PDB file of C-alpha atoms in Angstrom:
ATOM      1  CA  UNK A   1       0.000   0.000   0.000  1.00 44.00           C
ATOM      2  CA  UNK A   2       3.301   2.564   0.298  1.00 47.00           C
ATOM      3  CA  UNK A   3       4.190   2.444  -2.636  1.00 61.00           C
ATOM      4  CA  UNK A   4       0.630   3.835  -4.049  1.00 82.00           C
ATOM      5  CA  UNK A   5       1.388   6.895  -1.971  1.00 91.00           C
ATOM      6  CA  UNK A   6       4.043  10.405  -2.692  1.00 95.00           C
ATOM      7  CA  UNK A   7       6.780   9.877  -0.941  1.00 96.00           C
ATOM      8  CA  UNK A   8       7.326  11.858   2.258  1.00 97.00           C
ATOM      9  CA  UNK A   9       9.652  15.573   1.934  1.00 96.00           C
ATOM     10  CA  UNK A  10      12.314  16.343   4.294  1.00 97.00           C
ATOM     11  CA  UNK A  11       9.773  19.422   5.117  1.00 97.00           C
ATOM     12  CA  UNK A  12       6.897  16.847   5.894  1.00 97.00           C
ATOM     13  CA  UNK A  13       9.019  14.761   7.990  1.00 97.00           C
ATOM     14  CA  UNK A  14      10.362  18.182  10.092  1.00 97.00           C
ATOM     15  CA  UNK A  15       6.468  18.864  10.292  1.00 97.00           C
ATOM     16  CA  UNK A  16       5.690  15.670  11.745  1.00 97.00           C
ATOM     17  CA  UNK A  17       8.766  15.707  14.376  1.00 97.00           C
ATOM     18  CA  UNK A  18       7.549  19.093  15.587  1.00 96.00           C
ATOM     19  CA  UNK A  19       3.835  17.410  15.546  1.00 96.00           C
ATOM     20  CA  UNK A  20       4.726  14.390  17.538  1.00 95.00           C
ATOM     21  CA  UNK A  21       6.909  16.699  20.005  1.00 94.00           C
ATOM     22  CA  UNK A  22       4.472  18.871  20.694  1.00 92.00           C
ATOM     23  CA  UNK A  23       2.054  15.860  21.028  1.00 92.00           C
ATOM     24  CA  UNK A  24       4.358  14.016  23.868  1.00 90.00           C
ATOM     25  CA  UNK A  25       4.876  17.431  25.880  1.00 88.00           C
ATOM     26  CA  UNK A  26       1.140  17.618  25.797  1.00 89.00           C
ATOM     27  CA  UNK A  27       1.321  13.979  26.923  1.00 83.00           C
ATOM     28  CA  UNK A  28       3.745  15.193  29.851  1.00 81.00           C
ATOM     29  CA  UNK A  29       1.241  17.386  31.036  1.00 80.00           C
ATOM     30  CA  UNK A  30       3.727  20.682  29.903  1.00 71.00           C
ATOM     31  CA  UNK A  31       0.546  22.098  27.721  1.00 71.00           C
ATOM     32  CA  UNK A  32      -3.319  22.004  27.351  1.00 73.00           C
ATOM     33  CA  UNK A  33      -5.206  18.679  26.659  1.00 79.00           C
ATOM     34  CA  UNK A  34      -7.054  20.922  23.360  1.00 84.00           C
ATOM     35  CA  UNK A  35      -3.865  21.089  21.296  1.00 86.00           C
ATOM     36  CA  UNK A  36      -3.404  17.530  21.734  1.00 87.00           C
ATOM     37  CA  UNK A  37      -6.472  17.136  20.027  1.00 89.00           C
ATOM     38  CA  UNK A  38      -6.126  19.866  17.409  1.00 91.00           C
ATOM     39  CA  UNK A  39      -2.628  18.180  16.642  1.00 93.00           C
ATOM     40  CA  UNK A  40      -3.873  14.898  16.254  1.00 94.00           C
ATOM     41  CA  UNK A  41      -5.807  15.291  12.945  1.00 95.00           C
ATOM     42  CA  UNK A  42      -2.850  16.333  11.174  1.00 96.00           C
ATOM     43  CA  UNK A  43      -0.522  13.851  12.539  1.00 96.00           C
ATOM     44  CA  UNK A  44      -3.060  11.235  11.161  1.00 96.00           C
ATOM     45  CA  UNK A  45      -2.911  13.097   7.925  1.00 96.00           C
ATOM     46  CA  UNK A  46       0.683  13.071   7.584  1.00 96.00           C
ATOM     47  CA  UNK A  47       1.560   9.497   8.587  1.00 96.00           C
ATOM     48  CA  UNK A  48      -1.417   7.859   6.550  1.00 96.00           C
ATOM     49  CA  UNK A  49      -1.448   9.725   3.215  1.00 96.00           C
ATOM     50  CA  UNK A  50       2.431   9.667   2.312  1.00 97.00           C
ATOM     51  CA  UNK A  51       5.010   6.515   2.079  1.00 97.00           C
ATOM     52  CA  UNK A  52       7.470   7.373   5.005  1.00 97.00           C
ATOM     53  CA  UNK A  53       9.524   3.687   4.477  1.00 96.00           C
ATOM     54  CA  UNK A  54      12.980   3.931   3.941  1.00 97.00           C
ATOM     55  CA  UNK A  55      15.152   3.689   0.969  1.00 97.00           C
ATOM     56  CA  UNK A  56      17.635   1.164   0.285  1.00 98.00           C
ATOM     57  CA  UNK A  57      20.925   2.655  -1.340  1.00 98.00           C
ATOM     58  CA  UNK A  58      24.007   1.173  -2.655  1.00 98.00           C
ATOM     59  CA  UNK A  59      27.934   1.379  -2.295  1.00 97.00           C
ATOM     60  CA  UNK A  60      30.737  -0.544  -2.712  1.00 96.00           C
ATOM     61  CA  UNK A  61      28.782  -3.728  -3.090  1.00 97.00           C
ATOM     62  CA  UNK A  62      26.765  -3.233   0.090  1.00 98.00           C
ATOM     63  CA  UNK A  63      23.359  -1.455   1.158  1.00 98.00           C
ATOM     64  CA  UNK A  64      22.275   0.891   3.541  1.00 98.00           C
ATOM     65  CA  UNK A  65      19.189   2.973   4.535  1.00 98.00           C
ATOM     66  CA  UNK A  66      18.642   6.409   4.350  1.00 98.00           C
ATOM     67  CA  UNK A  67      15.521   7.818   5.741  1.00 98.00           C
ATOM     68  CA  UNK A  68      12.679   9.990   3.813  1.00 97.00           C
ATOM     69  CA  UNK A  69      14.964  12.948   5.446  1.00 97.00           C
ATOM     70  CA  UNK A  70      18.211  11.588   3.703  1.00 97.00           C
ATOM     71  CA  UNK A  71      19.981  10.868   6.634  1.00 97.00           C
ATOM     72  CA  UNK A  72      21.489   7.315   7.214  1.00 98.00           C
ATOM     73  CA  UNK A  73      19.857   5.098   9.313  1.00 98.00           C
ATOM     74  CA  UNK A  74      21.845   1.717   8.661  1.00 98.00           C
ATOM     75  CA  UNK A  75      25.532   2.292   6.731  1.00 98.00           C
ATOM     76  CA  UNK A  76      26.156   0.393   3.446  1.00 98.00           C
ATOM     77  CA  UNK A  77      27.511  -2.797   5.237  1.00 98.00           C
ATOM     78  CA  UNK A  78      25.042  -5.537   4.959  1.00 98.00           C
ATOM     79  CA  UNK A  79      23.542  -7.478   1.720  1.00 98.00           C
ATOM     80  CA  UNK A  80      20.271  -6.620   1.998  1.00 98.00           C
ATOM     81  CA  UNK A  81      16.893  -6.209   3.868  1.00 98.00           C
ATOM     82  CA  UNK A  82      13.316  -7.095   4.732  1.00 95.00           C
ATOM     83  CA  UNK A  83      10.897  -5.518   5.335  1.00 92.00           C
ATOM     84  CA  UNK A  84      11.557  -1.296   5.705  1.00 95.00           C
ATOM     85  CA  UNK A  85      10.114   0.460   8.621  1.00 95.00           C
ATOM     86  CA  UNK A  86       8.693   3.993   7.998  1.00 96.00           C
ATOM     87  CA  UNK A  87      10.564   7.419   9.377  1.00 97.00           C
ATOM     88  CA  UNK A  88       8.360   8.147  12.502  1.00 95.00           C
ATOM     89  CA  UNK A  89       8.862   4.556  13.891  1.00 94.00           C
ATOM     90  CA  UNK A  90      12.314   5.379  14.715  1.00 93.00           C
ATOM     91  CA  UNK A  91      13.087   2.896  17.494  1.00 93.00           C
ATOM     92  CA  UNK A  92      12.044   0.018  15.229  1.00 94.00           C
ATOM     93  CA  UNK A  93      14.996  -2.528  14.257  1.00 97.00           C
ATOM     94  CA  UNK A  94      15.074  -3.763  10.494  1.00 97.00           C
ATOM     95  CA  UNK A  95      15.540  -6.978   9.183  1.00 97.00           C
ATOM     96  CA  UNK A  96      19.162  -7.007   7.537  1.00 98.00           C
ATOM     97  CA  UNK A  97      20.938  -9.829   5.659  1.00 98.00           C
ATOM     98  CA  UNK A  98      24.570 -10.522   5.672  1.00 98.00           C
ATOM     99  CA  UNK A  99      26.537 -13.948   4.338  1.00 97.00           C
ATOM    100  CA  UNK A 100      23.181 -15.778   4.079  1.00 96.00           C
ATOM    101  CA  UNK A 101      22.041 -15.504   7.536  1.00 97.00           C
ATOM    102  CA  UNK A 102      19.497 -12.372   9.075  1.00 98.00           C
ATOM    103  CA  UNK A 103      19.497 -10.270  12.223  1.00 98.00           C
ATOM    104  CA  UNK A 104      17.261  -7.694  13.448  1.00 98.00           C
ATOM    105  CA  UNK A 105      19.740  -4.478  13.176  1.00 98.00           C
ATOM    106  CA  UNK A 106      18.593  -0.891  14.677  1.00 98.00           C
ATOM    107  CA  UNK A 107      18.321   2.126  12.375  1.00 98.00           C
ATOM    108  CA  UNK A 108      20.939   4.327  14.622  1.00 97.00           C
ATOM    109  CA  UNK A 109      22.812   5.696  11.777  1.00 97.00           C
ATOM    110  CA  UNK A 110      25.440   2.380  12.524  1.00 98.00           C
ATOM    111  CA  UNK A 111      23.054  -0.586  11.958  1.00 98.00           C
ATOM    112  CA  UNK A 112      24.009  -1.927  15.248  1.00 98.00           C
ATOM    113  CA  UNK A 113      23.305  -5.826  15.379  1.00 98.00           C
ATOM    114  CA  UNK A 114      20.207  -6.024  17.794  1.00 97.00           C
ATOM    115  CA  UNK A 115      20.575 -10.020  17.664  1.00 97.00           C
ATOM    116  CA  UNK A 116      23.050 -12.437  16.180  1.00 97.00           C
ATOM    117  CA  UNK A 117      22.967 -13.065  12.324  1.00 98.00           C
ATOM    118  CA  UNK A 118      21.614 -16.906  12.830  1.00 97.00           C
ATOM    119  CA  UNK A 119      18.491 -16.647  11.265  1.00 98.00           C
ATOM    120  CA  UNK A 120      17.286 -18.235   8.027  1.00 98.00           C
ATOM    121  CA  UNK A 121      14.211 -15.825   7.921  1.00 97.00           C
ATOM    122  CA  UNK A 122      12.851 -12.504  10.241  1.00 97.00           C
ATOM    123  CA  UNK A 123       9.103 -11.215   9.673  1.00 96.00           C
ATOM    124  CA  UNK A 124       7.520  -8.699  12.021  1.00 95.00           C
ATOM    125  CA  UNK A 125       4.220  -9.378  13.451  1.00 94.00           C
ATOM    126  CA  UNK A 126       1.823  -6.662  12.480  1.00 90.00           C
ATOM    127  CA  UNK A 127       0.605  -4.983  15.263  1.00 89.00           C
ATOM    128  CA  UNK A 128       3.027  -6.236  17.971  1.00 91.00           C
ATOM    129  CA  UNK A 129       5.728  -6.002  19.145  1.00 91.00           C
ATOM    130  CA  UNK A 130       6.661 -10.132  18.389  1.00 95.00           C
ATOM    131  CA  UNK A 131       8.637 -11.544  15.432  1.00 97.00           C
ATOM    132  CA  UNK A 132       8.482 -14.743  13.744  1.00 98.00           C
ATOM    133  CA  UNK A 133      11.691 -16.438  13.184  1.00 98.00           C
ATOM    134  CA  UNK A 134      12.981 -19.389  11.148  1.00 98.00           C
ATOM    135  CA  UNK A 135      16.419 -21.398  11.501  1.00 97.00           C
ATOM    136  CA  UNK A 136      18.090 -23.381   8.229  1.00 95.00           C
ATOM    137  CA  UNK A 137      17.747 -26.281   9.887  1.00 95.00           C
ATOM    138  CA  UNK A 138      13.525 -26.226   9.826  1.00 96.00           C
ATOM    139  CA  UNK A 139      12.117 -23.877   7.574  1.00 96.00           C
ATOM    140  CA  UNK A 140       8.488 -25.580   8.008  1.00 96.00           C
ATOM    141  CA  UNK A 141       8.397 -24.265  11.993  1.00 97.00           C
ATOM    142  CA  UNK A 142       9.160 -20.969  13.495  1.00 98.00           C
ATOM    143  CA  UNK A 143       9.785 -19.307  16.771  1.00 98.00           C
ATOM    144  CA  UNK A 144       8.577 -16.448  18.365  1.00 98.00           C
ATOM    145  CA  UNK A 145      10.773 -13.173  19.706  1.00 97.00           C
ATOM    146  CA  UNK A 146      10.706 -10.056  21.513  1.00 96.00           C
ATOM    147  CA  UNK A 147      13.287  -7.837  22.395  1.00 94.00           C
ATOM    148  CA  UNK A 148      15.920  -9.813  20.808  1.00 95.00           C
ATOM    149  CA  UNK A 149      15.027 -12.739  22.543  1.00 96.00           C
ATOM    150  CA  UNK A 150      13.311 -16.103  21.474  1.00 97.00           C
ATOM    151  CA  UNK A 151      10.486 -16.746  23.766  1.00 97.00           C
ATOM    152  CA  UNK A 152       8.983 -20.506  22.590  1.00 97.00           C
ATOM    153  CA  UNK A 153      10.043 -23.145  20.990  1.00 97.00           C
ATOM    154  CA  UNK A 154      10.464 -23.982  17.313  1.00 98.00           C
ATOM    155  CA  UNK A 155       7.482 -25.672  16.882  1.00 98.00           C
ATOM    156  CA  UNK A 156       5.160 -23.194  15.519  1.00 98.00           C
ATOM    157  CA  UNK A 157       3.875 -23.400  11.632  1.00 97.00           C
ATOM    158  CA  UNK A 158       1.222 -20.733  11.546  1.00 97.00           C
ATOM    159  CA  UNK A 159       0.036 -17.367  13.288  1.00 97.00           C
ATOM    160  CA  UNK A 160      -2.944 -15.155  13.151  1.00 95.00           C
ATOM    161  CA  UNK A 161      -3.759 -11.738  13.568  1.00 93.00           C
ATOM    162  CA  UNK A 162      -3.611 -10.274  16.787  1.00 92.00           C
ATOM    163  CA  UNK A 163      -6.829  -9.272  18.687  1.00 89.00           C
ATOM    164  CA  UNK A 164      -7.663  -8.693  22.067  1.00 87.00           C
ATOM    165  CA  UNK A 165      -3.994  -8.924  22.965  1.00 89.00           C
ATOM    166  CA  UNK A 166      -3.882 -12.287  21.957  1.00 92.00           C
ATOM    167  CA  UNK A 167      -1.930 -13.833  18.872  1.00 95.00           C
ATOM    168  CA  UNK A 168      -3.359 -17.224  17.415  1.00 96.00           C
ATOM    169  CA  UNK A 169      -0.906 -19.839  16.877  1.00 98.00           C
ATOM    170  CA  UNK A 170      -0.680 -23.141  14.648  1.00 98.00           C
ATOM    171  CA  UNK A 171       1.408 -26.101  14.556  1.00 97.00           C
ATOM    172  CA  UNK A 172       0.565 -29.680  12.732  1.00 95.00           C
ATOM    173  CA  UNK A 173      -2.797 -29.092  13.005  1.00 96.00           C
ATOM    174  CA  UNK A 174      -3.869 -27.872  16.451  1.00 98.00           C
ATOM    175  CA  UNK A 175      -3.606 -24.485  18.181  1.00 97.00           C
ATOM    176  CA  UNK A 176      -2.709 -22.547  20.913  1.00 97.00           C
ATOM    177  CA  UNK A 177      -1.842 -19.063  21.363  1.00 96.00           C
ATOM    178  CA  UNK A 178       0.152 -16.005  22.999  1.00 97.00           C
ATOM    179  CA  UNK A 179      -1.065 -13.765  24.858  1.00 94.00           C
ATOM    180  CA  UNK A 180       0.950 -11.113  24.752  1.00 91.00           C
ATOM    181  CA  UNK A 181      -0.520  -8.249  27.066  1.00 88.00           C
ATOM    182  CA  UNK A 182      -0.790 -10.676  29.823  1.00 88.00           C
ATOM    183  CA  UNK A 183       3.049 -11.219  30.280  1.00 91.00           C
ATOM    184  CA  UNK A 184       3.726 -13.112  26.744  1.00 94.00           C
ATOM    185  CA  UNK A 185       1.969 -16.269  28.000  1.00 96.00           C
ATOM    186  CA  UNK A 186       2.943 -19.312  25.571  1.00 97.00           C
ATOM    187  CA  UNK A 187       0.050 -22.030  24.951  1.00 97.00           C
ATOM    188  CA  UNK A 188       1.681 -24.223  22.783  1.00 97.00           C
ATOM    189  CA  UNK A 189      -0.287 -25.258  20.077  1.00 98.00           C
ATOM    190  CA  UNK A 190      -2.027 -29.115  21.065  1.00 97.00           C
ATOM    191  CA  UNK A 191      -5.210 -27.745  21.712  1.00 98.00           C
ATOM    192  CA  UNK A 192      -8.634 -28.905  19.092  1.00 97.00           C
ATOM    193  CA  UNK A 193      -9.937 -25.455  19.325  1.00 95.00           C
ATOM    194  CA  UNK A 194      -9.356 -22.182  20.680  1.00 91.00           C
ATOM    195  CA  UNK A 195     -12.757 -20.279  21.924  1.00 87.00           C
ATOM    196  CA  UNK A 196     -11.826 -16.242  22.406  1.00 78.00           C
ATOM    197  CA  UNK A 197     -15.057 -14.527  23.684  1.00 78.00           C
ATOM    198  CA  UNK A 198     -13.167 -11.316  23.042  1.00 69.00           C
ATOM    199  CA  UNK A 199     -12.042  -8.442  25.786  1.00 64.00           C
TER     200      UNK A 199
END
């Protein structure tokens, strides 16, 4: 869906810094609760109506990111990358490739590794904070991870869409979930059904 939209201008993105400052010193209690709500319109504006993912450039062989400002976010060290994470979502790591393997590497302006390149295959899970990952040595089951940090086993083969804080999982059949706003509960998946009567 990005790439339907104009990409973001360097003026835009100062815009929507100044927006989302203003927006957290309102949150701090340092202004009126009215702005908050007179800046929120345009913050929606800006971040749904223009593609604020970052660009992949080239040097020496290697690739890098530069954000919709044209400031590096990951150096040209690393063969390529998953899926890119948009401007205002600044604390969000990207999935980088290097040798064959993938690592979750922040956008810092040094692509610090934020785990160890030993993955086969990264994909964020929309609307968490979770990840699915894949090893070489079983590319039909994944793993879940947060923060760097695998949280089940490799057993899972499918995932839904998270609702009510709760992520539906898969494996050979049967299911099981996480429930991630109660303390990243893992019910493995061995269950016939699972019944969710919502919040």
């Amino acid at each position: 869906m990005e790439n339907n939209k104009l990409k973001a201008t360097k003026e835009q993105a100062e815009r929507l810094d100044f927006v989302i400052s203003e927006m957290d010193r309102i949150k701090n209690g340092e202004t009126s609760e009215l702005k908050y709500y007179k800046l929120l319109p345009e913050y929606e504006e800006l971040v749904s109506n223009y593609d604020w993912s970052d660009e992949v450039f080239e040097e020496n062989g290697k690739k890098g990111l530069k954000n919709v400002k044209g400031e590096v976010v990951v150096p040209a060290i690393y063969d390529n990358y998953g899926i890119l994470e948009p401007y205002y979502l600044k604390l969000n790591p990207v999935v980088a490739q290097l040798d064959g393997k993938v690592a979750l590497v922040e956008r810092d302006g040094k692509g610090t590794p934020y785990t160890d390149f030993e993955y086969h295959y990264i994909e964020p899970i929309h609307f968490s904070n979770l990840y699915a990952v894949w090893k070489k040595e079983d590319l039909k089951h994944f793993a879940l991870m947060v923060c760097g940090m695998v949280i089940t086993p490799y057993e899972i083969d499918d995932y839904g869409m998270p609702c009510d804080g709760v992520i539906p999982l898969a494996a050979n059949g049967k299911k099981g979930l996480l429930a991630e706003e109660l303390g990243l509960i893992y019910i493995k998946p061995e269950y016939d059904e699972v019944y969710d009567e919502g919040v």
